[in-house]
Short mmCIF file of C-alpha atoms and ligand atoms in Angstrom, two decimals:
data_model
loop_
_atom_site.label_atom_id
_atom_site.label_comp_id
_atom_site.label_asym_id
_atom_site.label_seq_id
_atom_site.Cartn_x
_atom_site.Cartn_y
_atom_site.Cartn_z
CA MET A 1 0.03 -0.05 0.03
CA SER A 2 1.18 3.46 -0.85
CA VAL A 3 2.01 5.92 1.99
CA ALA A 4 -0.45 8.80 2.30
CA LYS A 5 0.96 12.11 1.03
CA LYS A 6 -0.49 14.16 3.75
CA LEU A 7 -2.64 13.68 6.84
CA ILE A 8 -5.66 15.67 5.83
CA LYS A 9 -8.34 16.61 8.40
CA CYS A 10 -10.93 18.34 6.25
CA VAL A 11 -12.08 18.76 2.73
CA MET A 12 -12.83 22.07 1.04
CA LEU A 13 -15.19 21.75 -1.96
CA ASP A 14 -15.83 24.10 -4.78
CA LEU A 15 -19.58 24.09 -5.96
CA ASP A 16 -20.11 25.04 -9.54
CA GLY A 17 -18.23 22.56 -11.95
CA THR A 18 -16.98 20.48 -9.07
CA LEU A 19 -20.06 19.25 -7.33
CA LEU A 20 -22.73 20.69 -9.63
CA ASN A 21 -22.90 20.37 -13.45
CA THR A 22 -23.46 23.99 -13.90
CA ASP A 23 -21.61 24.63 -17.14
CA GLY A 24 -24.40 23.63 -19.44
CA ILE A 25 -26.87 25.83 -17.73
CA VAL A 26 -24.54 28.76 -17.92
CA GLY A 27 -24.04 28.20 -21.63
CA ASN A 28 -27.87 27.91 -22.23
CA VAL A 29 -28.55 31.11 -20.36
CA LEU A 30 -25.87 33.07 -22.06
CA LYS A 31 -26.98 31.72 -25.42
CA VAL A 32 -30.57 33.15 -24.73
CA LEU A 33 -29.55 36.47 -23.38
CA LEU A 34 -26.82 37.22 -26.09
CA GLY A 35 -29.39 36.16 -28.59
CA LYS A 36 -31.49 39.16 -27.42
CA TYR A 37 -28.61 41.38 -28.08
CA GLY A 38 -28.34 39.97 -31.57
CA LYS A 39 -25.08 38.11 -30.66
CA ASP A 40 -24.22 34.35 -31.16
CA TRP A 41 -22.79 32.74 -27.87
CA ASP A 42 -19.67 30.91 -28.74
CA GLY A 43 -19.19 28.02 -26.35
CA ARG A 44 -15.43 28.36 -26.24
CA GLU A 45 -15.95 31.47 -24.18
CA GLY A 46 -17.01 29.27 -21.38
CA GLN A 47 -13.26 28.52 -20.62
CA LYS A 48 -12.69 32.13 -19.79
CA ILE A 49 -15.28 32.47 -17.17
CA ILE A 50 -14.99 29.15 -15.33
CA GLY A 51 -14.05 29.81 -11.70
CA THR A 52 -14.28 33.58 -11.91
CA THR A 53 -16.61 35.71 -9.77
CA PRO A 54 -20.07 36.45 -11.27
CA PHE A 55 -18.97 40.14 -11.74
CA GLU A 56 -15.69 39.19 -13.58
CA ALA A 57 -17.65 36.69 -15.82
CA ALA A 58 -20.26 39.43 -16.58
CA ALA A 59 -17.47 42.00 -17.29
CA ALA A 60 -15.74 39.52 -19.66
CA VAL A 61 -18.88 38.77 -21.63
CA VAL A 62 -19.86 42.40 -21.98
CA GLN A 63 -16.39 43.33 -23.16
CA ASP A 64 -15.89 40.37 -25.51
CA TYR A 65 -19.28 40.79 -27.16
CA GLU A 66 -19.25 44.62 -27.04
CA LEU A 67 -22.63 44.75 -25.47
CA PRO A 68 -24.25 48.31 -25.15
CA CYS A 69 -24.76 47.98 -21.41
CA SER A 70 -22.58 48.13 -18.27
CA THR A 71 -21.48 45.08 -16.34
CA ILE A 72 -23.90 45.84 -13.55
CA GLU A 73 -26.80 46.16 -15.90
CA PHE A 74 -25.90 42.85 -17.55
CA LEU A 75 -25.55 41.15 -14.34
CA SER A 76 -29.05 42.35 -13.19
CA GLU A 77 -30.50 41.12 -16.40
CA ILE A 78 -28.84 37.71 -16.19
CA SER A 79 -29.19 36.90 -12.56
CA PRO A 80 -32.99 36.12 -12.56
CA LEU A 81 -32.29 33.83 -15.66
CA PHE A 82 -29.81 31.93 -13.65
CA SER A 83 -32.07 31.66 -10.61
CA ASP A 84 -34.82 30.07 -12.67
CA GLN A 85 -32.33 27.40 -13.74
CA TRP A 86 -30.94 26.31 -10.37
CA CYS A 87 -33.56 23.66 -9.86
CA ASN A 88 -32.21 21.97 -13.09
CA ILE A 89 -28.61 21.61 -12.15
CA LYS A 90 -27.62 17.94 -11.60
CA PRO A 91 -24.88 16.82 -9.29
CA LEU A 92 -21.82 15.72 -11.14
CA PRO A 93 -21.00 11.91 -11.11
CA GLY A 94 -19.50 11.09 -7.85
CA ALA A 95 -20.59 14.19 -5.91
CA ASN A 96 -23.42 12.57 -3.76
CA ARG A 97 -20.99 9.61 -3.06
CA LEU A 98 -18.26 11.81 -1.98
CA ILE A 99 -20.44 13.97 0.36
CA LYS A 100 -22.15 10.99 1.95
CA HIS A 101 -18.81 9.15 2.44
CA LEU A 102 -17.12 11.99 4.11
CA LYS A 103 -20.11 12.86 6.35
CA SER A 104 -20.46 9.24 7.53
CA HIS A 105 -16.74 9.18 8.45
CA GLY A 106 -17.08 12.39 10.38
CA VAL A 107 -14.68 14.16 8.00
CA PRO A 108 -15.54 18.05 8.22
CA MET A 109 -16.27 19.60 4.91
CA ALA A 110 -16.47 23.28 3.78
CA LEU A 111 -18.20 24.57 0.76
CA ALA A 112 -16.23 27.52 -0.71
CA SER A 113 -17.56 29.16 -3.81
CA ASN A 114 -17.10 32.36 -5.64
CA SER A 115 -20.90 32.55 -5.98
CA PRO A 116 -22.84 34.85 -3.55
CA ARG A 117 -23.84 32.97 -0.42
CA GLU A 118 -27.52 33.35 -1.30
CA SER A 119 -27.06 31.66 -4.67
CA ILE A 120 -24.99 28.76 -2.99
CA GLU A 121 -27.87 28.14 -0.46
CA ALA A 122 -30.43 28.27 -3.38
CA LYS A 123 -28.56 25.87 -5.52
CA ILE A 124 -27.65 23.20 -2.77
CA SER A 125 -31.30 23.45 -1.41
CA TYR A 126 -32.32 21.07 -4.35
CA HIS A 127 -30.00 18.36 -3.27
CA ASP A 128 -31.06 16.17 -0.23
CA GLY A 129 -28.64 16.28 2.69
CA TRP A 130 -26.15 18.64 1.09
CA LYS A 131 -26.59 21.72 3.34
CA ASN A 132 -26.39 19.87 6.48
CA SER A 133 -23.16 18.08 5.45
CA PHE A 134 -21.08 21.21 5.41
CA SER A 135 -19.63 22.58 8.66
CA VAL A 136 -18.85 25.85 6.87
CA ILE A 137 -20.34 27.48 3.77
CA ILE A 138 -18.59 30.59 2.37
CA GLY A 139 -19.60 32.70 -0.71
CA GLY A 140 -17.49 35.19 -2.65
CA ASP A 141 -19.59 37.96 -1.34
CA GLU A 142 -18.35 37.11 2.42
CA VAL A 143 -14.69 37.79 1.69
CA ARG A 144 -12.91 40.88 0.20
CA THR A 145 -11.64 39.12 -2.90
CA GLY A 146 -12.82 35.87 -4.48
CA LYS A 147 -10.64 33.02 -5.96
CA PRO A 148 -7.87 33.19 -7.22
CA SER A 149 -7.26 34.95 -3.93
CA PRO A 150 -6.69 32.44 -1.25
CA GLU A 151 -8.97 34.40 1.27
CA ILE A 152 -11.97 32.30 0.82
CA PHE A 153 -10.13 29.01 1.79
CA ILE A 154 -8.06 30.69 4.51
CA GLU A 155 -11.36 31.95 6.03
CA ALA A 156 -12.93 28.51 5.84
CA ALA A 157 -10.00 26.96 7.63
CA LYS A 158 -10.08 29.48 10.32
CA ARG A 159 -13.74 28.79 10.94
CA LEU A 160 -13.08 25.14 11.12
CA SER A 161 -10.10 25.60 13.31
CA ILE A 162 -7.88 23.58 11.13
CA GLU A 163 -4.40 24.33 9.80
CA PRO A 164 -4.25 25.10 6.13
CA SER A 165 -1.68 22.40 5.64
CA SER A 166 -4.23 19.86 6.94
CA CYS A 167 -6.90 20.93 4.32
CA LEU A 168 -7.62 19.29 0.95
CA VAL A 169 -9.26 21.45 -1.75
CA ILE A 170 -11.11 19.96 -4.55
CA GLU A 171 -11.56 22.21 -7.55
CA ASP A 172 -12.49 22.21 -11.19
CA SER A 173 -11.13 25.58 -12.13
CA VAL A 174 -7.68 27.16 -12.51
CA PRO A 175 -8.42 30.19 -10.30
CA GLY A 176 -9.67 27.74 -7.77
CA VAL A 177 -6.49 25.65 -7.87
CA THR A 178 -4.43 28.87 -7.53
CA ALA A 179 -6.44 29.92 -4.52
CA GLY A 180 -5.99 26.65 -2.87
CA LYS A 181 -2.20 26.59 -3.43
CA THR A 182 -1.79 30.08 -2.42
CA ALA A 183 -3.63 29.15 0.77
CA GLU A 184 -0.96 26.44 1.19
CA MET A 185 -3.33 23.65 1.10
CA GLU A 186 -3.27 20.45 -0.89
CA VAL A 187 -5.17 20.64 -3.96
CA VAL A 188 -6.91 17.93 -6.11
CA ALA A 189 -8.07 19.24 -9.67
CA VAL A 190 -10.97 17.80 -11.41
CA PRO A 191 -10.83 19.90 -14.61
CA SER A 192 -14.36 20.64 -15.98
CA LEU A 193 -12.82 21.25 -19.48
CA PRO A 194 -11.72 18.38 -21.46
CA LYS A 195 -8.02 18.02 -22.52
CA GLN A 196 -6.94 21.08 -20.39
CA SER A 197 -4.98 19.21 -17.76
CA HIS A 198 -1.85 21.08 -18.79
CA LEU A 199 -3.29 24.22 -17.30
CA TYR A 200 -3.52 22.55 -13.85
CA THR A 201 0.09 21.68 -13.15
CA ALA A 202 -0.01 23.66 -9.87
CA ALA A 203 -2.33 21.09 -8.42
CA ASP A 204 -0.94 18.27 -6.30
CA GLU A 205 -2.96 15.93 -8.33
CA VAL A 206 -5.23 16.16 -11.36
CA ILE A 207 -8.05 13.51 -11.86
CA ASN A 208 -10.50 12.97 -14.50
CA SER A 209 -13.66 12.84 -12.42
CA LEU A 210 -14.79 12.49 -8.75
CA LEU A 211 -15.14 8.82 -9.49
CA ASP A 212 -11.39 8.64 -9.57
CA LEU A 213 -10.70 10.29 -6.29
CA GLN A 214 -8.48 8.20 -3.87
CA LEU A 215 -9.02 9.38 -0.54
CA GLU A 216 -6.51 7.05 1.01
CA LYS A 217 -3.84 9.03 -0.79
CA TRP A 218 -4.50 11.92 1.58
CA GLY A 219 -4.81 9.86 4.70
CA LEU A 220 -8.66 10.05 4.65
CA PRO A 221 -11.01 6.88 5.00
CA PRO A 222 -11.03 5.14 1.56
CA PHE A 223 -14.21 4.59 -0.42
CA GLU A 224 -15.55 0.93 0.19
CA ASP A 225 -17.92 0.74 -2.72
CA TRP A 226 -15.53 -0.81 -5.17
CA VAL A 227 -16.41 -4.34 -6.13
CA GLU A 228 -13.88 -6.52 -7.68
CA GLY A 229 -12.19 -3.71 -9.62
CA THR A 230 -15.47 -2.02 -10.52
CA LEU A 231 -17.64 0.93 -9.27
CA PRO A 232 -21.35 0.35 -9.32
CA LEU A 233 -23.37 3.20 -10.86
CA ASP A 234 -26.87 4.22 -11.01
CA PRO A 235 -27.56 2.62 -14.45
CA TRP A 236 -27.95 4.83 -17.45
CA TYR A 237 -29.29 4.03 -20.87
CA ILE A 238 -28.06 4.95 -24.43
CA GLY A 239 -29.09 3.52 -27.77
CA GLY A 240 -29.41 4.12 -31.56
CA PRO A 241 -28.21 2.77 -34.89
CA VAL A 242 -24.56 1.62 -35.10
CA VAL A 243 -22.74 4.05 -37.23
CA LYS A 244 -19.15 3.92 -38.84
CA GLY A 245 -16.42 4.85 -36.38
CA PHE A 246 -12.81 5.77 -37.02
CA GLY A 247 -12.39 2.61 -38.96
CA ARG A 248 -9.41 1.36 -36.79
CA GLY A 249 -11.12 -0.65 -33.91
CA SER A 250 -10.83 -4.02 -35.66
CA LYS A 251 -8.04 -3.10 -38.01
CA VAL A 252 -5.46 -1.46 -35.73
CA LEU A 253 -6.35 -2.93 -32.35
CA GLY A 254 -8.22 -6.16 -33.29
CA ILE A 255 -11.01 -4.86 -30.95
CA PRO A 256 -14.09 -3.85 -32.79
CA THR A 257 -16.34 -1.15 -31.29
CA ALA A 258 -19.74 -0.56 -32.47
CA ASN A 259 -20.03 3.12 -32.43
CA LEU A 260 -23.26 5.06 -31.65
CA SER A 261 -23.81 8.41 -33.28
CA THR A 262 -23.06 11.16 -30.89
CA LYS A 263 -25.51 13.69 -32.53
CA GLY A 264 -28.51 14.05 -30.22
CA TYR A 265 -26.59 12.67 -27.24
CA SER A 266 -24.44 15.57 -26.52
CA ASP A 267 -26.24 16.19 -23.23
CA LEU A 268 -26.10 12.69 -22.11
CA LEU A 269 -22.48 12.25 -23.08
CA SER A 270 -21.52 15.53 -21.36
CA GLU A 271 -23.07 14.22 -18.15
CA HIS A 272 -20.71 11.21 -18.03
CA PRO A 273 -17.05 11.71 -17.61
CA ALA A 274 -14.62 10.10 -19.94
CA GLY A 275 -13.59 6.70 -18.89
CA VAL A 276 -14.07 2.90 -19.22
CA TYR A 277 -17.40 1.62 -18.34
CA PHE A 278 -19.35 -1.74 -18.74
CA GLY A 279 -22.81 -3.18 -18.91
CA TRP A 280 -25.23 -4.99 -21.20
CA ALA A 281 -25.83 -4.46 -24.93
CA GLY A 282 -28.88 -5.55 -26.77
CA LEU A 283 -29.31 -6.11 -30.50
CA PRO A 284 -32.80 -6.94 -31.37
CA ALA A 285 -31.96 -9.56 -33.97
CA SER A 286 -29.23 -11.33 -31.92
CA GLY A 287 -29.78 -10.98 -28.26
CA VAL A 288 -28.21 -9.42 -25.18
CA PHE A 289 -24.48 -9.42 -24.56
CA LYS A 290 -21.82 -8.38 -22.05
CA MET A 291 -20.21 -4.97 -23.13
CA VAL A 292 -17.18 -2.97 -22.11
CA MET A 293 -16.77 0.59 -23.63
CA SER A 294 -14.71 3.61 -23.52
CA ILE A 295 -16.23 7.07 -23.52
CA GLY A 296 -14.04 10.14 -24.36
CA TRP A 297 -11.38 11.34 -26.66
CA ASN A 298 -9.17 8.23 -26.69
CA PRO A 299 -5.95 9.85 -25.43
CA TYR A 300 -3.74 7.40 -27.36
CA PHE A 301 -5.35 8.63 -30.66
CA ASP A 302 -6.16 12.21 -29.38
CA ASN A 303 -9.62 12.39 -31.07
CA LYS A 304 -11.30 15.77 -31.65
CA GLU A 305 -14.67 14.39 -30.54
CA LYS A 306 -16.04 12.67 -27.40
CA THR A 307 -17.18 9.22 -28.69
CA ILE A 308 -18.68 6.19 -27.21
CA GLU A 309 -16.98 2.92 -28.13
CA PRO A 310 -18.72 -0.23 -26.99
CA TRP A 311 -17.03 -3.55 -27.43
CA LEU A 312 -19.64 -6.38 -27.41
CA LEU A 313 -18.03 -9.50 -25.74
CA HIS A 314 -19.27 -11.99 -28.30
CA ASP A 315 -17.96 -13.31 -31.61
CA PHE A 316 -20.26 -12.16 -34.50
CA ASN A 317 -19.83 -13.62 -37.92
CA GLU A 318 -20.87 -10.33 -39.61
CA ASP A 319 -20.95 -6.56 -39.09
CA PHE A 320 -24.13 -5.02 -37.78
CA TYR A 321 -23.88 -1.41 -39.06
CA GLY A 322 -27.29 0.23 -39.11
CA GLU A 323 -28.81 -2.13 -36.48
CA GLU A 324 -30.35 -0.60 -33.35
CA LEU A 325 -27.90 -1.04 -30.45
CA ARG A 326 -29.24 -0.55 -26.80
CA LEU A 327 -26.86 -0.19 -23.99
CA VAL A 328 -27.34 -0.39 -20.11
CA VAL A 329 -24.37 0.95 -18.42
CA VAL A 330 -23.96 -0.38 -14.86
CA GLY A 331 -20.48 0.39 -13.76
CA TYR A 332 -17.19 2.15 -13.95
CA ILE A 333 -13.74 0.69 -14.22
CA ARG A 334 -11.08 3.35 -14.75
CA PRO A 335 -10.24 6.72 -16.45
CA GLU A 336 -9.17 6.74 -19.96
CA ALA A 337 -5.33 6.82 -20.26
CA ASN A 338 -2.53 7.28 -22.75
CA PHE A 339 -0.17 4.25 -23.30
CA PRO A 340 3.50 4.15 -24.54
CA SER A 341 2.68 1.58 -27.13
CA LEU A 342 -0.32 0.04 -29.08
CA GLU A 343 0.43 -3.32 -27.44
CA SER A 344 0.11 -1.85 -23.96
CA LEU A 345 -3.25 -0.13 -24.84
CA VAL A 346 -4.55 -3.41 -26.30
CA ALA A 347 -3.32 -5.30 -23.17
CA LYS A 348 -5.24 -2.85 -20.96
CA ILE A 349 -8.33 -3.14 -22.99
CA HIS A 350 -8.22 -6.90 -22.73
CA GLU A 351 -7.72 -6.52 -18.89
CA ASP A 352 -10.88 -4.35 -18.92
CA ARG A 353 -12.73 -7.11 -20.84
CA ARG A 354 -11.86 -9.62 -18.05
CA VAL A 355 -12.79 -7.27 -15.32
CA ALA A 356 -16.26 -6.56 -16.97
CA GLU A 357 -16.91 -10.19 -17.86
CA ARG A 358 -16.35 -11.37 -14.24
CA ALA A 359 -18.26 -8.50 -12.71
CA LEU A 360 -21.33 -8.86 -14.97
CA ASP A 361 -21.87 -12.31 -13.38
CA LEU A 362 -22.38 -10.70 -9.88
CA PRO A 363 -25.98 -10.50 -9.01
CA LEU A 364 -25.46 -6.71 -8.52
CA TYR A 365 -24.98 -6.32 -12.32
CA SER A 366 -26.39 -9.48 -13.90
CA SER A 367 -29.99 -8.38 -13.00
CA PHE A 368 -29.81 -5.64 -15.64
CA LYS A 369 -29.41 -8.30 -18.31
CA ASN A 370 -33.18 -8.53 -18.19
CA ASP A 371 -33.93 -4.85 -18.49
CA SER A 372 -36.61 -4.38 -21.04
CA TYR A 373 -34.83 -1.38 -22.67
CA LEU A 374 -32.43 -3.98 -24.15
CA ARG A 375 -35.10 -5.91 -25.90
CA SER A 376 -37.52 -3.20 -27.14
CA SER A 377 -37.02 -1.37 -30.40
P1 ADP B 1 -15.72 1.43 -36.83
O1 ADP B 1 -14.55 2.22 -36.62
O2 ADP B 1 -16.60 1.61 -37.95
O3 ADP B 1 -16.57 1.40 -35.65
P2 ADP B 1 -14.75 -1.16 -36.01
O4 ADP B 1 -13.37 -1.59 -36.59
O5 ADP B 1 -14.51 -0.54 -34.63
O6 ADP B 1 -15.22 -0.08 -37.03
O7 ADP B 1 -15.61 -2.24 -36.08
C1 ADP B 1 -16.94 -2.04 -35.48
C2 ADP B 1 -17.93 -2.77 -36.23
O8 ADP B 1 -17.74 -4.21 -36.23
C3 ADP B 1 -19.35 -2.62 -35.62
O9 ADP B 1 -20.02 -1.58 -36.02
C4 ADP B 1 -19.95 -4.00 -35.79
O10 ADP B 1 -20.79 -3.73 -37.00
C5 ADP B 1 -18.89 -5.04 -36.06
N1 ADP B 1 -18.56 -5.92 -34.89
C6 ADP B 1 -18.35 -7.18 -35.12
N2 ADP B 1 -18.19 -7.79 -33.82
C7 ADP B 1 -18.22 -6.76 -32.89
C8 ADP B 1 -18.14 -6.87 -31.52
N3 ADP B 1 -17.88 -7.91 -30.81
N4 ADP B 1 -18.38 -5.57 -30.88
C9 ADP B 1 -18.61 -4.50 -31.52
N5 ADP B 1 -18.69 -4.43 -32.88
C10 ADP B 1 -18.59 -5.55 -33.61
N1 RBF B 2 -8.32 4.40 -25.97
C1 RBF B 2 -7.51 5.17 -25.27
O1 RBF B 2 -6.71 6.10 -25.94
N2 RBF B 2 -7.23 5.07 -24.06
C2 RBF B 2 -7.84 4.11 -23.25
O2 RBF B 2 -7.61 3.99 -22.03
C3 RBF B 2 -8.78 3.28 -23.93
N3 RBF B 2 -9.53 2.33 -23.11
C4 RBF B 2 -10.38 1.57 -23.85
C5 RBF B 2 -11.12 0.75 -23.15
C6 RBF B 2 -12.08 -0.14 -23.73
C7 RBF B 2 -12.77 -1.23 -22.94
C8 RBF B 2 -12.37 0.08 -25.17
C9 RBF B 2 -13.40 -0.83 -25.79
C10 RBF B 2 -11.71 0.97 -25.80
C11 RBF B 2 -10.73 1.72 -25.19
N4 RBF B 2 -9.93 2.68 -25.90
C12 RBF B 2 -8.95 3.59 -25.30
C13 RBF B 2 -10.39 3.21 -27.25
C14 RBF B 2 -9.74 2.62 -28.35
O3 RBF B 2 -8.77 3.49 -28.56
C15 RBF B 2 -10.87 2.75 -29.45
O4 RBF B 2 -11.61 1.69 -29.34
C16 RBF B 2 -10.26 2.87 -30.82
O5 RBF B 2 -9.75 4.24 -30.83
C17 RBF B 2 -11.23 2.60 -31.90
O6 RBF B 2 -11.75 3.70 -32.45
MG1 MG B 3 -15.59 1.40 -33.62
#
């Protein structure tokens, strides 16, 4: 067993982009409001405002889109549009699990966000048990300067009477990581923007999603919900006709992956972190099969698009392009990774196959084989 890097006594959590999937909502609201000004919201701008204070975000948008209003006017126009959406923000995968786990082990948690205190309270009110789990909640309006200033984290530590060096910050944004490091805390980054891990080098660790958090590394009680190398998930469903992929699954790797179109699924795909998952696959003409798949950008090939690549664990005599493929995803195995060679990538995918095949025989997962979604068309 590896030795913990530090003995951590409490965890400081950021809210938007770390615990809550706020980014989609922000994009939708900006699209609508900028439309009224006759402007087109360009999603890439999102990168610029992640982790900033509401005022800074508004100022950046007003300036970049040359809006004929002041930052204050823009803020007062957009604030009610955001408030209307708070009930629609979903927790990010692993957020509920983390909060419940730390709470049940008596590890104090602080919620430290650049959002105003009132917005924080409103947002978390939609999530059972969250408010009572935090010993301290601090908003950007309760300190002189928001992140990247360390003030918000230092104040949270003070209120918990815990030394900064015994605090672990979990953050999705670059300003948040800067704030945590400047506060002399340990920082785990969970970047909310894909393929941007190079911007987070100041963090002590960069992980792909909260599902990959290893608390024992920090001297905290480890998660106990992994089962034979797999993490059970609330099952989720995706299906559609099999489309042509990159044309290399069988040819280059000897591992065919029956690609689903990503059009029309962008919301569903953005909800699920990149990684290796498994479950059951249904093809109406042939039956139900074990399945292991990757979701993401395939770091080894550095794709431009997030794809879903299911390998059905069965020998088919023919291709089945165009057929309706239904998937029930029941568990998680690991984050996507890069590999020094094609052989090592292939070896790892075969290991994933063995993990999935064994796990899917456990009652916990095998019951989903009979899910009616897999057989309907
Ligand atoms: P593409 O890049 O077009 O997805 P692949 O080389 O990955 O091509 O091959 C995938 C195709 O192979 C699937 O669309 C399907 O028609 C066929 N196929 C045959 N056996 C399997 C299998 N066990 N799992 C997934 N697809 C399979
Ligand atoms: N590609 C990667 O670059 N890194 C991975 O860690 C990775 N893991 C995979 C795991 C499984 C179970 C499967 C089926 C595929 C995985 N791939 C991974 C994707 C592989 O590169 C992909 O199937 C090919 O790019 C085919 O288009
Ligand atoms: Mg494929």
